[in-house]
Short mmCIF file of C-alpha atoms in Angstrom, two decimals:
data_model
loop_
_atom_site.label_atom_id
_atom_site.label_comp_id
_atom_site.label_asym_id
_atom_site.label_seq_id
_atom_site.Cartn_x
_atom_site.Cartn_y
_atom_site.Cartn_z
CA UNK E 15 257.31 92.64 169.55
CA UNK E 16 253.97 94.01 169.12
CA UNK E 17 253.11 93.57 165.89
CA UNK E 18 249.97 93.66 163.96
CA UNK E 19 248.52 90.39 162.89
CA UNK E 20 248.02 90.25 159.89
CA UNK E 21 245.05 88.15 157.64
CA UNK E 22 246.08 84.64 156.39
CA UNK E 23 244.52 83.35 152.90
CA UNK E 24 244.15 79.51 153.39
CA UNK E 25 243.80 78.82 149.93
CA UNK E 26 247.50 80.89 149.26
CA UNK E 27 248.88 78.95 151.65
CA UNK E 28 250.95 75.55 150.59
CA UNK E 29 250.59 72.11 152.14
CA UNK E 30 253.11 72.70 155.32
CA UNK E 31 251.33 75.89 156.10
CA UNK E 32 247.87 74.40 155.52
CA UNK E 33 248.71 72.00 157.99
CA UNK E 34 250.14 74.48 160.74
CA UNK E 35 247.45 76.52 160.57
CA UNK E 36 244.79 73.79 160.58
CA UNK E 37 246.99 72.03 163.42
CA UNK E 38 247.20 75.38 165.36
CA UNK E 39 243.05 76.05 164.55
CA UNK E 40 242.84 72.34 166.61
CA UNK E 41 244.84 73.22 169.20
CA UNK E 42 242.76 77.02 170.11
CA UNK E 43 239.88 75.21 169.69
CA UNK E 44 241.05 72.09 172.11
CA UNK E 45 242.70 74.71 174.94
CA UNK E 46 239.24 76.89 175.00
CA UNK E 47 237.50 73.65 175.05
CA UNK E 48 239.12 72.24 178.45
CA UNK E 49 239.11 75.62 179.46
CA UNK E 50 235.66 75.86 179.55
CA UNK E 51 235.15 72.38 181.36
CA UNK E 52 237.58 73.28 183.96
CA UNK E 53 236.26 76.62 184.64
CA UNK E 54 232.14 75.26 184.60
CA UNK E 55 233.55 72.33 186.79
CA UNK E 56 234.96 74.74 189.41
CA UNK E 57 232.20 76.76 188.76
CA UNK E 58 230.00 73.36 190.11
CA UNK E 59 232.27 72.64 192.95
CA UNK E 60 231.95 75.58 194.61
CA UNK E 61 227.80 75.83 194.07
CA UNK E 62 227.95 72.45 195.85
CA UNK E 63 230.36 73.22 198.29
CA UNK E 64 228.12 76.70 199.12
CA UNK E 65 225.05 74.71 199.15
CA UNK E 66 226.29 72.14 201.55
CA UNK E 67 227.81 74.46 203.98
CA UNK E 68 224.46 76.74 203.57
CA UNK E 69 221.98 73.65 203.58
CA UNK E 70 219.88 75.43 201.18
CA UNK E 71 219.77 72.71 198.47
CA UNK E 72 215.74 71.41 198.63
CA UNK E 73 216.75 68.21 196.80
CA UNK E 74 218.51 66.56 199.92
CA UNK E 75 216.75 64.82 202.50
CA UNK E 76 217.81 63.17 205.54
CA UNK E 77 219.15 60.08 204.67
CA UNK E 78 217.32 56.95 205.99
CA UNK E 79 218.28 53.19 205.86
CA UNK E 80 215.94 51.27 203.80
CA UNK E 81 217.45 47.29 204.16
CA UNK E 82 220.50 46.20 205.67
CA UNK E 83 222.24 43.14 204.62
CA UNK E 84 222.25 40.13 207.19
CA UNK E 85 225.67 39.17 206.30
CA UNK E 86 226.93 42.86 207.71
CA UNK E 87 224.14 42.53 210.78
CA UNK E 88 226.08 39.60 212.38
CA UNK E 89 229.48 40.68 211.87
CA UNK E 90 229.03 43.51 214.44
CA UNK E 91 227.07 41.82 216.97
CA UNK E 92 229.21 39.52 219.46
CA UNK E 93 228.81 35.52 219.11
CA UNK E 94 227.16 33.74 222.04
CA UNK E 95 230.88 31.92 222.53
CA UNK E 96 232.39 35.06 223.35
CA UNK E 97 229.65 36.30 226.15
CA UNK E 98 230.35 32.50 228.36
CA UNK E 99 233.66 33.51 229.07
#
């Protein structure tokens, strides 16, 4: 099963081969593509995930609250019918 590979000529190679071999050159090229965005995404998840759980990321502040909406303000404050009974 372990045989050597051996060197393919493109230009000896007729149109159904020319379009195997171009069709398998897409589909390395497309595999180690998402492979390297999956493995620099992980790669990004778990820096965040260590920084978080660390709190050693200098970028994050404590969050404050700049304007809240009056529409949200009254919804969570009781009405004056409700306090008469």
């Amino acid at each position: 099963m372990n045989q050597p590979r051996r060197k393919v000529e493109f230009d000896n190679l007729n149109l159904l081969g020319k379009a195997v071999f171009l069709g398998g050159t897409a589909f390395r090229f497309f595999a180690e593509s998402l492979d390297a965005i999956i493995s620099r995404a992980t790669d990004l998840i778990a820096e965040t995930e260590k920084s978080f759980r660390q709190g050693m990321d200098p970028n994050i502040i404590d969050a404050k609250i700049l304007d809240e909406e009056a529409g949200e303000s009254t919804a969570t404050q009781p009405s004056s019918d409700d306090s008469a009974d």
